[in-house]
Amino acid sequence: MLSDLKFALRQLGKAPGFTAIAILTLALCIGANSAIFSVVHSILLKPYPWPGSERLVYIYNTYPQMGLPNAGVSVPDYLDRRAGVNGIADAAMYYFSSYNLGGASEPERVVGLCVTPTLFNTLQSGAELGRVFNEGDGKFGAPRVVVLSHALWKTRFGSDPSIIGQTIRLASVPVTVVGVMPESFYFPAPRVQVWVPFVFSPQQRTDDERGTEFSTMIARLKPGVTLAEVQRDLDLIQARNAQRLPDQAPFWKNSGFGGRVKGFLEQNVANIRGMLWLVQAGVAAALLIGCANVASLLLARAVARERELAIRAALGAGRSRLVRLLLTESLVLFLAGGALGLIVALWGVSALGSVGLSTLPRAYSVELDPTVFAFTLLCALGTGLIFGALPAWSASRSDAAAALKEAGTRTTAGRRTQGLRAGLVVIEIALAVMLLSTAGLLVKSFARLQQENPGFQPGGVLTAQFQLPAVKYDAAGKLVAFHDAASAALSALPGVKAVGLTTTLPFSNSNSSGSYSSPDIVVAPGAPGPHAQVRSVDPGYLKALGITLLHGRWYTEVDSEKTQKVVVIDRLLAERYWPGQDALGKRINRGGNNDSVSWVVVGVVAPVKVQNLEESLSKETIYFPYAQDPQLSFVLVVRTDGDPAALTSSVRNAVRSADPEQPVFDVKTMTQRMDDAAQPRRAPMILLSLFSGVALLLAALGVYGVLAFSVAQRTPEFGIRLALGATPGNIASLVLRQGTLLVLVGITAGLAGYLALSRIIAQLLYGVTATDPAMLAIVPLILALVALVACFLPARRATKVDPMVALRAE
């Protein structure tokens, strides 16, 4: 074997041009596959870095009849399920809550998580310094404590080990640091910097709290427990609660309320799984096309070495020995391509962020780990064996005498290999058609999506989030006073056209919803009660975000805490419950109780999309005036004539003039937020389009290579034809017919393959069908034109054959 390896290296060294082209082609294709697989592996396949993470699940509340498959969990629901589901080993509940971190000259905002003390046990993770939370930390009235992330401990506290036991200020409240987590630990994402205990008050533990669902529940299952078993226990718990609480049972029945369990990893990647596998399939197709081209080169090289192989056979070398010799050479090529492909993959992983993959869930963990190295090695070995075996088997004929006879002429050798090379080209063209069709439809789908109206005008808008500390802003009047002062300072900035406030901003990956009722709404027996998205907004929000007022009025400064409570609704609500009627003057009650205070409808606005452009407008929205419904957490919206990003420092200074201790965080333009929401579609589209372009180029090179090889093999034949009176046009026609036949067969096979997979691709499209006639006509046309260009050069060369030279060579 060592002698075969040395011989292969010598042979490849004698043909540096062939060797360089083959290795570079393989390096690009294998490297691209490894880079994309690193993304697929890190996002879709790799377990989370917590022991037993494959047994982690989400447990949601669900209201299927109200269009809420995954809702938050209330404290009583959590307590019921933690104690009542036999398959749960431990469970935890949490919610995000950012905090102002005191003690610095500049106010600093840290991302925090309020968690039940059981979180770290559920994740089976301990602290690097100090301790994690214990049961006592979760008791009502217990001293306030905090656990720090390793990154915050390092950057803010200089990795000081004496931080344990020290007191810091979070949201103006003193808390004691009890632990620092390891550098490798994060939950649920690396951006979380502090964890504080979720302390249940006596009131939160009562049945009155059911329906207060702002938290997320996770659980770690016992070994061997299935999701179906957990679901059965959740259903039993809900059935018992329905019997125990007859007043709530009708609402639960009409809404379909219950518990729902979903795998932790499965749920986190559900929205991007299909797209990522599609990209992986696309780059794998490009790899196959590249390998087919290299196999075609190996076939041509084997023809040139036919006399050498015939002599070896005549001297006693068996066919297996010749196959091993040629296969060793192929494996050296493919392994060299794989080694260089790792460098390409390393560069590719760092470049993937520029197309937006870094914004996808779990993309922070993308890296070339041992699994990716093994995948690269498998790609190189697998493709080397498969695509190296074809030319090796074809070239290693057992009839040495016949081979020596044919070695004097290349015509017979060309016929023998021409079929294999033509078959490889047909496969290349078919794969290219499938890739181009898919990429074209994704581009068209994305273009159609970008034309969707979000319900507002995102251009020229800057947004910034706030979280006011409850200790300092403990009264509604203080919240309104801060809003008024900050809005006045922002409105005075040059170029600012409008300033608004909302508690929930579109395309910010957050939402707020709740049930409502109305004396003016008649709900059919057995139908679910009304449920809407809810926001608190101020008078400037309509103009700042560019929402369209359809009927009535928007809020003004007159709408205060002391005046009639008013609301603005969107058109969906008006048309759902008051079709053909004037919605102005109708009443809305918060919650499901008509005995509560009524808010009078004074305006109707156009619907607004919340999460992304592809969502359907099916859930109504209610806007409450901030002055009558102030909140600690909100988002400022600033509209300007110029570049909104240029206002960032001015906005921070303006807010600081209202409260020097209030930091501004998550500052982004509205366009940036919409771009981030579009990344799960944009990034795969860009990558698949790139690989489709590579596939098109490789397919064209494959057509060119086959025809060029054919012309070289048929030179004596063309010389005879020309000597007998054939014109150059006749010769060119022969070559072009051969190329055209290959292209037509490849396109037909490619379209058939695409149509067979169109149902899968249809699930990833928006606004276009998977069998869009225009796209399925354009793609073959483009590929045919490119292939004809590739056919032109060999055809032109065939017309230049000198009959005398060709006959003399024969």
XYZ file of C-alpha atoms in Angstrom, residues 390-672:
283
model
C -15.679 4.642 -11.687
C -12.587 5.639 -13.699
C -10.462 3.000 -11.940
C -12.845 0.194 -12.868
C -13.292 1.493 -16.417
C -9.570 1.792 -17.071
C -8.493 -1.528 -15.522
C -9.485 -3.910 -18.335
C -8.515 -7.534 -18.101
C -7.763 -8.055 -21.849
C -4.178 -6.822 -22.080
C -3.717 -7.801 -25.733
C -6.785 -5.905 -26.825
C -5.707 -2.952 -24.764
C -2.264 -2.891 -26.376
C -3.872 -2.993 -29.831
C -6.198 -0.120 -28.965
C -3.465 1.881 -27.330
C -2.183 2.796 -30.769
C -5.387 4.703 -31.420
C -7.482 6.705 -29.015
C -10.784 6.158 -30.741
C -11.772 2.962 -28.935
C -10.682 4.331 -25.571
C -12.824 7.392 -26.165
C -15.890 5.289 -26.903
C -15.367 3.271 -23.759
C -15.141 6.259 -21.432
C -17.416 8.611 -23.306
C -20.551 6.915 -21.981
C -19.413 7.250 -18.380
C -18.463 10.910 -18.816
C -21.753 11.660 -20.558
C -23.651 9.999 -17.719
C -21.783 12.104 -15.166
C -22.611 15.284 -17.084
C -26.298 14.370 -17.247
C -26.260 13.962 -13.449
C -24.506 17.337 -13.071
C -27.062 19.117 -15.244
C -29.977 17.434 -13.455
C -28.660 18.482 -10.038
C -28.011 22.010 -11.307
C -31.598 22.272 -12.581
C -32.935 21.171 -9.199
C -30.712 23.629 -7.343
C -31.421 26.561 -9.639
C -35.172 25.932 -9.564
C -35.217 25.826 -5.777
C -33.011 28.903 -5.408
C -35.036 30.825 -7.976
C -38.275 30.100 -6.155
C -36.751 31.096 -2.815
C -35.615 34.405 -4.327
C -39.051 35.010 -5.816
C -40.694 34.029 -2.533
C -38.474 36.414 -0.559
C -39.127 39.238 -3.022
C -42.867 38.640 -2.664
C -42.496 38.670 1.116
C -40.646 41.996 1.072
C -43.581 43.529 -0.780
C -45.917 42.753 2.117
C -47.227 45.761 3.994
C -46.320 45.512 7.715
C -49.031 48.016 8.607
C -46.583 50.819 9.433
C -43.759 52.837 7.852
C -40.368 51.529 9.084
C -38.123 53.988 7.241
C -36.481 56.727 9.329
C -37.433 55.157 12.685
C -35.098 54.557 15.654
C -36.223 52.451 18.622
C -34.826 52.089 22.149
C -35.939 49.980 25.099
C -36.337 50.981 28.752
C -36.944 49.155 32.007
C -37.673 51.557 34.831
C -36.873 50.281 38.357
C -40.012 49.630 40.414
C -38.375 50.924 43.593
C -37.824 54.373 42.083
C -40.936 54.516 39.903
C -43.466 53.150 42.366
C -46.434 55.253 41.279
C -48.250 55.803 37.987
C -47.619 59.535 38.175
C -43.844 59.012 38.283
C -43.973 56.797 35.187
C -45.984 59.360 33.260
C -43.695 62.171 34.438
C -40.608 60.337 33.158
C -42.324 59.685 29.846
C -43.297 63.329 29.457
C -39.806 64.597 30.296
C -38.043 62.113 27.996
C -40.492 62.740 25.138
C -40.054 66.500 25.427
C -36.245 66.192 25.336
C -36.380 63.844 22.344
C -38.869 65.999 20.442
C -36.488 68.949 20.760
C -33.689 67.126 18.909
C -32.934 68.457 15.411
C -34.572 66.436 12.663
C -36.989 64.576 14.956
C -40.513 64.536 13.488
C -42.323 62.445 16.082
C -41.693 60.585 19.338
C -43.874 57.742 20.563
C -44.005 55.005 23.172
C -45.281 51.431 23.194
C -45.020 48.533 25.604
C -44.754 46.040 22.717
C -42.948 46.921 19.498
C -43.494 45.043 16.225
C -40.580 42.855 15.055
C -38.932 42.917 18.491
C -39.432 39.195 19.193
C -41.937 39.946 21.938
C -45.678 40.134 22.290
C -48.372 40.668 24.879
C -51.896 39.360 24.732
C -54.896 38.776 26.938
C -58.578 37.997 27.095
C -61.166 40.751 26.990
C -64.930 41.037 27.071
C -67.556 43.566 26.091
C -71.214 44.249 26.849
C -71.458 44.953 23.102
C -70.138 41.547 21.977
C -72.299 38.438 21.783
C -70.279 35.234 21.937
C -71.996 32.119 20.591
C -72.498 29.294 23.102
C -69.456 27.047 23.184
C -67.287 29.527 21.276
C -64.019 30.792 22.830
C -64.091 34.221 24.385
C -62.404 37.233 22.737
C -58.622 37.358 22.927
C -56.355 40.097 21.576
C -52.848 41.455 21.456
C -52.592 44.365 23.869
C -50.323 47.407 24.000
C -50.042 50.594 25.988
C -49.123 53.527 23.732
C -48.906 57.290 23.915
C -50.263 60.076 21.674
C -47.077 60.205 19.548
C -46.931 56.504 18.686
C -49.315 56.641 15.716
C -47.208 59.221 13.854
C -43.845 57.931 15.064
C -44.416 54.415 13.699
C -46.573 55.501 10.779
C -49.716 53.507 11.559
C -52.813 54.406 9.526
C -55.819 55.799 11.392
C -58.916 54.475 9.593
C -61.753 55.884 11.672
C -62.279 58.077 14.709
C -59.328 59.590 16.553
C -56.031 58.722 18.172
C -55.052 59.619 21.696
C -54.229 63.145 22.780
C -52.761 64.687 25.931
C -56.353 65.149 27.117
C -56.663 61.380 27.678
C -55.279 61.160 31.194
C -55.744 59.126 34.330
C -58.604 61.418 35.388
C -60.644 61.269 32.163
C -62.875 58.644 30.585
C -60.957 55.437 29.863
C -60.620 55.031 26.101
C -59.104 52.530 23.682
C -58.191 52.301 20.031
C -58.734 48.983 18.256
C -57.596 47.651 14.912
C -59.800 46.838 11.934
C -59.652 43.080 12.635
C -61.463 43.480 15.944
C -64.055 45.847 14.489
C -64.828 43.518 11.574
C -64.842 40.389 13.740
C -67.418 41.533 16.291
C -69.116 44.577 14.763
C -69.259 43.997 11.002
C -71.228 46.665 9.212
C -71.480 48.693 12.436
C -69.718 51.767 13.727
C -67.188 50.561 16.286
C -66.834 54.010 17.856
C -68.506 54.134 21.242
C -68.386 50.354 21.731
C -67.041 49.126 25.067
C -64.061 46.918 25.883
C -63.485 45.335 29.293
C -60.070 43.963 30.233
C -60.176 40.307 31.212
C -63.160 38.069 30.656
C -65.498 39.803 33.104
C -68.126 42.223 31.789
C -68.496 43.606 35.297
C -65.049 45.264 35.103
C -64.417 48.866 34.070
C -65.333 49.605 30.449
C -62.980 51.357 28.037
C -64.731 53.215 25.220
C -63.536 52.754 21.632
C -62.569 56.107 20.111
C -60.595 55.011 17.049
C -59.865 52.224 14.564
C -56.440 51.719 12.975
C -55.003 49.428 10.300
C -53.727 46.003 11.473
C -49.985 45.694 12.160
C -47.806 42.605 11.716
C -45.938 41.715 14.891
C -43.363 38.936 14.450
C -42.509 38.878 10.739
C -43.882 39.775 7.332
C -45.127 36.275 6.569
C -47.515 36.048 9.516
C -51.215 36.162 8.748
C -53.234 39.019 10.180
C -55.649 36.975 12.246
C -55.247 38.245 15.818
C -56.882 41.546 16.745
C -55.041 44.286 18.678
C -56.169 46.710 21.379
C -54.206 49.897 22.111
C -54.585 51.370 25.609
C -53.387 54.924 26.364
C -50.154 54.903 28.361
C -51.346 57.715 30.624
C -54.249 55.483 31.723
C -52.199 52.243 31.717
C -48.541 53.068 32.541
C -45.930 50.288 32.587
C -42.341 49.962 33.819
C -41.074 48.422 30.574
C -41.572 50.145 27.234
C -39.971 51.092 23.924
C -39.441 54.609 22.594
C -40.014 55.151 18.873
C -38.371 58.171 17.239
C -39.065 59.230 13.640
C -36.538 61.468 11.897
C -35.959 63.070 8.504
C -32.383 61.786 8.281
C -30.472 58.638 9.166
C -32.097 57.287 12.341
C -28.915 55.470 13.436
C -27.145 58.843 13.652
C -29.504 59.824 16.484
C -28.326 57.077 18.841
C -26.036 59.174 21.056
C -28.478 62.094 21.036
C -31.296 59.811 22.176
C -29.162 58.495 25.045
C -28.317 62.038 26.167
C -31.929 63.160 25.928
C -33.109 60.270 28.106
C -30.316 60.952 30.569
C -31.610 64.514 30.934
C -34.886 63.025 32.200
C -33.156 60.520 34.503
C -29.332 60.364 34.699
C -29.499 56.815 36.098
C -31.652 55.400 33.298
C -29.683 53.504 30.616
C -30.978 53.025 27.086
C -30.550 49.542 25.611
C -31.383 47.511 22.514
C -31.135 50.604 20.321
C -31.957 49.663 16.715
C -33.577 51.147 13.678
C -36.928 49.684 12.719
C -35.391 48.551 9.440
C -32.736 46.602 11.366
